[in-house]
PDB file of C-alpha atoms in Angstrom:
ATOM      1  CA  MET A   1      20.953  82.787  88.032  1.00 46.00           C
ATOM      2  CA  ASP A   2      24.528  83.643  86.318  1.00 49.00           C
ATOM      3  CA  ASP A   3      27.016  80.616  86.051  1.00 52.00           C
ATOM      4  CA  ASP A   4      29.551  82.605  87.835  1.00 54.00           C
ATOM      5  CA  GLN A   5      27.204  82.994  91.111  1.00 57.00           C
ATOM      6  CA  ASN A   6      26.202  80.657  93.905  1.00 60.00           C
ATOM      7  CA  GLN A   7      22.999  80.149  95.352  1.00 59.00           C
ATOM      8  CA  SER A   8      23.184  83.250  97.590  1.00 53.00           C
ATOM      9  CA  GLY A   9      24.222  85.507  94.710  1.00 51.00           C
ATOM     10  CA  ALA A  10      27.861  85.901  95.775  1.00 55.00           C
ATOM     11  CA  THR A  11      30.120  86.157  92.054  1.00 59.00           C
ATOM     12  CA  LEU A  12      32.756  83.208  92.294  1.00 66.00           C
ATOM     13  CA  GLY A  13      34.852  85.626  89.156  1.00 75.00           C
ATOM     14  CA  ARG A  14      38.204  83.492  88.045  1.00 82.00           C
ATOM     15  CA  LEU A  15      37.080  80.395  90.663  1.00 84.00           C
ATOM     16  CA  ALA A  16      34.270  79.417  88.363  1.00 83.00           C
ATOM     17  CA  ASP A  17      36.657  78.861  85.689  1.00 84.00           C
ATOM     18  CA  PHE A  18      39.166  76.890  88.023  1.00 89.00           C
ATOM     19  CA  LEU A  19      39.179  73.364  86.570  1.00 88.00           C
ATOM     20  CA  PRO A  20      39.719  71.637  89.986  1.00 88.00           C
ATOM     21  CA  TYR A  21      36.964  73.807  91.350  1.00 91.00           C
ATOM     22  CA  GLN A  22      34.365  72.593  88.848  1.00 91.00           C
ATOM     23  CA  LEU A  23      35.685  69.182  89.153  1.00 90.00           C
ATOM     24  CA  SER A  24      35.240  69.226  92.712  1.00 91.00           C
ATOM     25  CA  VAL A  25      31.989  70.907  92.659  1.00 92.00           C
ATOM     26  CA  THR A  26      30.800  68.620  90.055  1.00 91.00           C
ATOM     27  CA  SER A  27      32.301  65.312  91.981  1.00 90.00           C
ATOM     28  CA  ASN A  28      30.259  66.668  95.265  1.00 91.00           C
ATOM     29  CA  ALA A  29      26.791  67.249  93.554  1.00 91.00           C
ATOM     30  CA  VAL A  30      26.670  64.168  92.376  1.00 90.00           C
ATOM     31  CA  SER A  31      27.800  62.513  94.750  1.00 90.00           C
ATOM     32  CA  SER A  32      25.170  63.877  97.250  1.00 90.00           C
ATOM     33  CA  MET A  33      22.707  63.151  94.619  1.00 89.00           C
ATOM     34  CA  ILE A  34      23.345  59.842  94.316  1.00 88.00           C
ATOM     35  CA  ALA A  35      24.012  59.528  98.191  1.00 89.00           C
ATOM     36  CA  GLN A  36      20.308  60.923  98.802  1.00 90.00           C
ATOM     37  CA  ARG A  37      18.983  57.528  97.389  1.00 86.00           C
ATOM     38  CA  TYR A  38      21.456  54.859  99.390  1.00 88.00           C
ATOM     39  CA  ARG A  39      21.147  57.575 102.487  1.00 91.00           C
ATOM     40  CA  ALA A  40      17.075  57.357 102.791  1.00 89.00           C
ATOM     41  CA  ARG A  41      17.168  53.549 102.232  1.00 89.00           C
ATOM     42  CA  PHE A  42      20.058  52.262 104.422  1.00 92.00           C
ATOM     43  CA  GLY A  43      21.223  55.259 106.604  1.00 93.00           C
ATOM     44  CA  LEU A  44      24.772  55.469 105.160  1.00 94.00           C
ATOM     45  CA  LYS A  45      26.656  58.403 104.635  1.00 94.00           C
ATOM     46  CA  ILE A  46      28.754  58.895 101.355  1.00 93.00           C
ATOM     47  CA  THR A  47      32.004  57.894 103.390  1.00 94.00           C
ATOM     48  CA  GLU A  48      30.457  54.956 105.075  1.00 96.00           C
ATOM     49  CA  TRP A  49      29.182  53.866 101.215  1.00 94.00           C
ATOM     50  CA  ARG A  50      32.443  54.353  99.799  1.00 94.00           C
ATOM     51  CA  VAL A  51      34.235  51.649 102.682  1.00 97.00           C
ATOM     52  CA  ILE A  52      31.285  48.998 101.877  1.00 97.00           C
ATOM     53  CA  ALA A  53      31.657  49.891  97.668  1.00 95.00           C
ATOM     54  CA  VAL A  54      35.470  48.991  98.116  1.00 96.00           C
ATOM     55  CA  LEU A  55      35.060  45.916 100.367  1.00 97.00           C
ATOM     56  CA  GLY A  56      32.197  44.688  98.134  1.00 96.00           C
ATOM     57  CA  ASP A  57      34.505  44.575  95.182  1.00 94.00           C
ATOM     58  CA  ALA A  58      37.693  44.011  96.171  1.00 93.00           C
ATOM     59  CA  GLY A  59      37.426  41.758  99.378  1.00 93.00           C
ATOM     60  CA  ALA A  60      38.772  42.083 103.037  1.00 94.00           C
ATOM     61  CA  ALA A  61      41.427  45.204 103.136  1.00 95.00           C
ATOM     62  CA  THR A  62      42.782  46.868 105.700  1.00 94.00           C
ATOM     63  CA  GLN A  63      42.119  50.815 106.749  1.00 93.00           C
ATOM     64  CA  ARG A  64      45.359  51.570 105.273  1.00 92.00           C
ATOM     65  CA  ASP A  65      44.026  49.563 101.931  1.00 94.00           C
ATOM     66  CA  LEU A  66      40.637  51.662 102.059  1.00 96.00           C
ATOM     67  CA  THR A  67      42.471  55.066 102.647  1.00 95.00           C
ATOM     68  CA  GLN A  68      44.607  54.431  99.239  1.00 93.00           C
ATOM     69  CA  ALA A  69      41.779  53.169  97.405  1.00 93.00           C
ATOM     70  CA  THR A  70      39.343  55.757  98.127  1.00 92.00           C
ATOM     71  CA  LEU A  71      41.929  58.963  98.539  1.00 91.00           C
ATOM     72  CA  MET A  72      39.784  59.824 101.878  1.00 93.00           C
ATOM     73  CA  ASP A  73      41.219  60.789 104.941  1.00 94.00           C
ATOM     74  CA  LYS A  74      42.392  57.868 107.155  1.00 94.00           C
ATOM     75  CA  VAL A  75      40.147  59.539 110.191  1.00 96.00           C
ATOM     76  CA  ALA A  76      37.375  59.592 107.818  1.00 95.00           C
ATOM     77  CA  VAL A  77      37.805  55.873 106.842  1.00 96.00           C
ATOM     78  CA  ASN A  78      38.352  55.134 110.703  1.00 95.00           C
ATOM     79  CA  ARG A  79      35.318  56.480 111.387  1.00 97.00           C
ATOM     80  CA  ALA A  80      33.592  54.964 108.827  1.00 97.00           C
ATOM     81  CA  SER A  81      34.742  51.629 109.240  1.00 97.00           C
ATOM     82  CA  LYS A  82      33.686  52.217 113.351  1.00 97.00           C
ATOM     83  CA  VAL A  83      30.194  52.692 112.304  1.00 97.00           C
ATOM     84  CA  LEU A  84      30.022  50.035 109.661  1.00 97.00           C
ATOM     85  CA  GLU A  85      31.406  47.830 112.366  1.00 97.00           C
ATOM     86  CA  GLU A  86      29.149  48.736 115.079  1.00 97.00           C
ATOM     87  CA  ARG A  87      26.078  48.368 112.661  1.00 97.00           C
ATOM     88  CA  GLU A  88      27.443  44.931 111.839  1.00 97.00           C
ATOM     89  CA  LEU A  89      27.974  45.514 108.357  1.00 97.00           C
ATOM     90  CA  LEU A  90      31.606  44.758 108.418  1.00 96.00           C
ATOM     91  CA  LYS A  91      34.073  42.887 110.605  1.00 97.00           C
ATOM     92  CA  ARG A  92      37.710  42.684 111.478  1.00 93.00           C
ATOM     93  CA  LYS A  93      39.534  39.647 111.061  1.00 92.00           C
ATOM     94  CA  PRO A  94      43.413  39.241 112.183  1.00 88.00           C
ATOM     95  CA  ASN A  95      45.977  40.519 109.494  1.00 85.00           C
ATOM     96  CA  ALA A  96      48.115  37.367 108.453  1.00 83.00           C
ATOM     97  CA  HIS A  97      50.664  39.537 106.735  1.00 82.00           C
ATOM     98  CA  ASP A  98      50.928  42.503 109.158  1.00 81.00           C
ATOM     99  CA  GLY A  99      49.966  41.722 113.025  1.00 76.00           C
ATOM    100  CA  ARG A 100      49.976  45.434 113.427  1.00 81.00           C
ATOM    101  CA  SER A 101      46.511  46.051 111.435  1.00 83.00           C
ATOM    102  CA  HIS A 102      43.506  44.577 110.987  1.00 90.00           C
ATOM    103  CA  LEU A 103      41.679  43.041 107.839  1.00 94.00           C
ATOM    104  CA  LEU A 104      37.800  44.062 107.185  1.00 96.00           C
ATOM    105  CA  GLU A 105      35.536  42.606 105.839  1.00 96.00           C
ATOM    106  CA  LEU A 106      31.722  42.957 104.881  1.00 98.00           C
ATOM    107  CA  THR A 107      29.375  41.012 106.848  1.00 98.00           C
ATOM    108  CA  GLU A 108      26.612  39.230 105.214  1.00 98.00           C
ATOM    109  CA  GLU A 109      24.134  41.830 105.794  1.00 97.00           C
ATOM    110  CA  GLY A 110      27.067  44.706 104.430  1.00 97.00           C
ATOM    111  CA  LYS A 111      27.329  42.138 101.245  1.00 97.00           C
ATOM    112  CA  ALA A 112      23.436  42.205 100.616  1.00 97.00           C
ATOM    113  CA  ILE A 113      23.527  45.868 101.019  1.00 96.00           C
ATOM    114  CA  HIS A 114      26.192  45.911  98.277  1.00 96.00           C
ATOM    115  CA  GLN A 115      24.434  43.682  96.111  1.00 96.00           C
ATOM    116  CA  GLU A 116      21.154  46.111  96.337  1.00 94.00           C
ATOM    117  CA  VAL A 117      22.919  49.521  96.345  1.00 92.00           C
ATOM    118  CA  MET A 118      25.267  48.675  93.391  1.00 93.00           C
ATOM    119  CA  PRO A 119      22.442  48.407  90.276  1.00 93.00           C
ATOM    120  CA  MET A 120      20.801  51.630  91.841  1.00 91.00           C
ATOM    121  CA  VAL A 121      24.107  53.497  91.773  1.00 91.00           C
ATOM    122  CA  GLU A 122      24.942  52.299  88.552  1.00 93.00           C
ATOM    123  CA  GLN A 123      21.299  53.309  87.006  1.00 93.00           C
ATOM    124  CA  MET A 124      21.980  56.859  88.398  1.00 91.00           C
ATOM    125  CA  GLU A 125      25.169  56.723  86.631  1.00 92.00           C
ATOM    126  CA  ARG A 126      23.485  55.783  83.388  1.00 94.00           C
ATOM    127  CA  ASP A 127      21.060  58.761  84.214  1.00 93.00           C
ATOM    128  CA  ILE A 128      23.647  61.272  84.598  1.00 92.00           C
ATOM    129  CA  PHE A 129      26.108  60.387  81.839  1.00 93.00           C
ATOM    130  CA  ALA A 130      23.242  60.036  79.697  1.00 95.00           C
ATOM    131  CA  ALA A 131      23.536  63.421  78.497  1.00 94.00           C
ATOM    132  CA  LEU A 132      26.646  62.563  76.388  1.00 96.00           C
ATOM    133  CA  SER A 133      26.878  59.763  73.693  1.00 97.00           C
ATOM    134  CA  ALA A 134      28.833  56.544  74.531  1.00 95.00           C
ATOM    135  CA  GLN A 135      31.954  57.951  72.630  1.00 97.00           C
ATOM    136  CA  GLU A 136      31.766  61.256  74.376  1.00 97.00           C
ATOM    137  CA  GLN A 137      31.426  59.150  77.696  1.00 95.00           C
ATOM    138  CA  ALA A 138      34.611  57.007  76.858  1.00 96.00           C
ATOM    139  CA  GLN A 139      36.239  59.894  75.586  1.00 97.00           C
ATOM    140  CA  PHE A 140      35.411  61.517  79.206  1.00 94.00           C
ATOM    141  CA  LYS A 141      36.396  58.810  81.446  1.00 94.00           C
ATOM    142  CA  ALA A 142      39.747  58.519  79.692  1.00 96.00           C
ATOM    143  CA  MET A 143      40.403  62.214  80.133  1.00 94.00           C
ATOM    144  CA  LEU A 144      39.591  61.573  83.724  1.00 92.00           C
ATOM    145  CA  LYS A 145      41.917  59.506  83.972  1.00 93.00           C
ATOM    146  CA  ARG A 146      44.917  61.035  81.975  1.00 93.00           C
ATOM    147  CA  ILE A 147      44.073  64.004  84.576  1.00 91.00           C
ATOM    148  CA  PHE A 148      43.927  61.479  87.726  1.00 90.00           C
ATOM    149  CA  ASN A 149      47.491  60.085  86.337  1.00 91.00           C
ATOM    150  CA  ASN A 150      49.229  63.485  85.755  1.00 91.00           C
ATOM    151  CA  THR A 151      48.729  64.212  89.777  1.00 87.00           C
ATOM    152  CA  ASP A 152      50.926  62.838  92.055  1.00 77.00           C
ATOM    153  CA  THR A 153      48.327  60.849  94.070  1.00 71.00           C
ATOM    154  CA  LYS A 154      48.436  57.105  93.832  1.00 57.00           C
ATOM    155  CA  GLY A 155      45.281  55.844  93.908  1.00 50.00           C
ATOM    156  CA  PRO A 156      43.251  52.683  92.221  1.00 50.00           C
ATOM    157  CA  THR A 157      43.032  54.310  88.489  1.00 43.00           C
ATOM    158  CA  SER A 158      46.813  54.810  88.653  1.00 39.00           C
ATOM    159  CA  ARG A 159      47.386  51.342  88.388  1.00 38.00           C
ATOM    160  CA  ASP A 160      45.574  50.826  85.415  1.00 39.00           C
TER     161      ASP A 160
END
């Protein structure tokens, strides 16, 4: 199959060379590949795993914090949070700093899933990036950070 064709054989033309398209498609492909593993084991969707990952790394956070950290739509964060709460993987507690919001934090079961999935996704990252040397990986990460910081989006890496 030609690089400029999709699976149905349609020619993508200029879109195939459009860097934002390439970044999006690659991101989706990598996320989907990794998601297959934790979906099969834990029944988690990508959005649910991202919430678990952020809470597992950062601790308790508001839905607004999660939206900013993941750059996901607030509706997606809300849905994922509700599902995780129903599954008793996260719990809500009062937010002492803002009575209008709640802090979300992982339950013990949620923490256990985070601790089990992280080594698995880290190994998959190593496998995916094995095609690049350590120097190329460092350069790639630095370039991605510079591109991200050149957008008007304020997310976790813009504070680095």
